C-alpha positions as a printed Julia matrix, in Angstrom:
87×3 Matrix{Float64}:
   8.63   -4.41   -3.28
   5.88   -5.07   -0.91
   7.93   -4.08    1.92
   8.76   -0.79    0.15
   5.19    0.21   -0.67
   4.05   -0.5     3.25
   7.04    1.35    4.52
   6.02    4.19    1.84
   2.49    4.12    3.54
   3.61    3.53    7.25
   5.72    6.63    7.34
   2.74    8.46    5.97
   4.13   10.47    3.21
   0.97    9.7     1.11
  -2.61    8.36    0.96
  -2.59    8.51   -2.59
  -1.88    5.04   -4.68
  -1.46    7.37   -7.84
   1.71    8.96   -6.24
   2.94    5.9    -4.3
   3.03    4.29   -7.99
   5.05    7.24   -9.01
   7.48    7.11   -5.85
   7.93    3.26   -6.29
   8.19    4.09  -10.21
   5.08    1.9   -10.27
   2.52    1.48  -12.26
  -1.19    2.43  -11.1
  -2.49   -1.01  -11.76
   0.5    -2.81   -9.88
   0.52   -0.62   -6.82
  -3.1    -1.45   -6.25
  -3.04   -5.23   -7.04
   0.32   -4.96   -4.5
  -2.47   -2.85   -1.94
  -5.04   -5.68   -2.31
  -2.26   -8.47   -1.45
  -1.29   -6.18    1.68
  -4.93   -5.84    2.96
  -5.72   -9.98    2.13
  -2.11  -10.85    3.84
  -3.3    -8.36    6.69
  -1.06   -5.84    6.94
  -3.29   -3.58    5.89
  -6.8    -2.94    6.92
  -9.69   -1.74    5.2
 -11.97    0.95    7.0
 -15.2     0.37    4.96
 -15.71   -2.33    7.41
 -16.38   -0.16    9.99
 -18.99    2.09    8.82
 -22.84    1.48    9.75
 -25.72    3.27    9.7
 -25.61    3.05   13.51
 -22.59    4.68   13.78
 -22.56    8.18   13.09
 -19.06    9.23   11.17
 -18.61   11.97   13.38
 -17.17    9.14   16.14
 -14.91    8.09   13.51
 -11.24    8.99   13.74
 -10.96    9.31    9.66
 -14.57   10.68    8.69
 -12.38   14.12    7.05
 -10.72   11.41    4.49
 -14.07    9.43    3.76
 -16.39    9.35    1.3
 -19.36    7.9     2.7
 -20.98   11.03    2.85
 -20.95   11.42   -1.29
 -22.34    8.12   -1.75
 -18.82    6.44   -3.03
 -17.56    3.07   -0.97
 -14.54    4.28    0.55
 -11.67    2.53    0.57
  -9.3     3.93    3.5
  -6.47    1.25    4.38
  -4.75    1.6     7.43
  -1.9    -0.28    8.89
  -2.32   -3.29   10.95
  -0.51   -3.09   14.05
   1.52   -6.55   14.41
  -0.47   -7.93   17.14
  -3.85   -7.37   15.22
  -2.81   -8.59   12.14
  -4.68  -11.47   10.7
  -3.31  -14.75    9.69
C-alpha cells in the first residue's frame, strides 16, 4: 500500500492527504501515519527543513503552497529522488 500512496503522490494527481485517503479508500489517520513512514524511510522529504529566516521564501520553488507566511509549520513533502534518498 505504501507503494500505491507514493505512486499516487509521484504522478502528482494530489497534494491533499484527505483525498489520497479517499483514492486509496483510506482512512485520514492511516494515510498520514503511511506519509510519516515514507518521509522517516526517506522517500519522502519534508520542506519545513528548509525554511530560515535568512532565506527569503520568495527563492523558494514552493513558497505559493506554504504556509509560513500565516504563522502555521508547513508540512510540504516532496519526493526523494533515488540517489538522495536517505538510508
Amino acid at each position: 500500500m505504501l507503494e500505491k500512496l507514493l505512486n499516487e503522490i509521484k504522478i502528482g494527481n494530489t497534494s491533499s492527504p484527505a483525498v489520497l485517503a479517499e483514492r486509496l479508500n483510506l482512512s485520514l489517520n492511516m494515510v498520514n501515519a503511511m506519509l510519516e513512514t515514507l518521509e522517516e524511510q526517506g522517500y519522502l522529504k519534508n520542506m519545513a527543513t528548509e525554511c530560515s529566516p535568512e532565506k527569503p521564501c520568495t527563492s523558494c520553488p514552493i513558497s505559493n503552497f506554504c504556509s509560513t507566511k500565516s504563522g502555521a509549520s508547513p508540512r510540504i513533502l516532496v519526493v526523494n529522488s533515488p540517489t538522495s534518498k536517505s538510508n
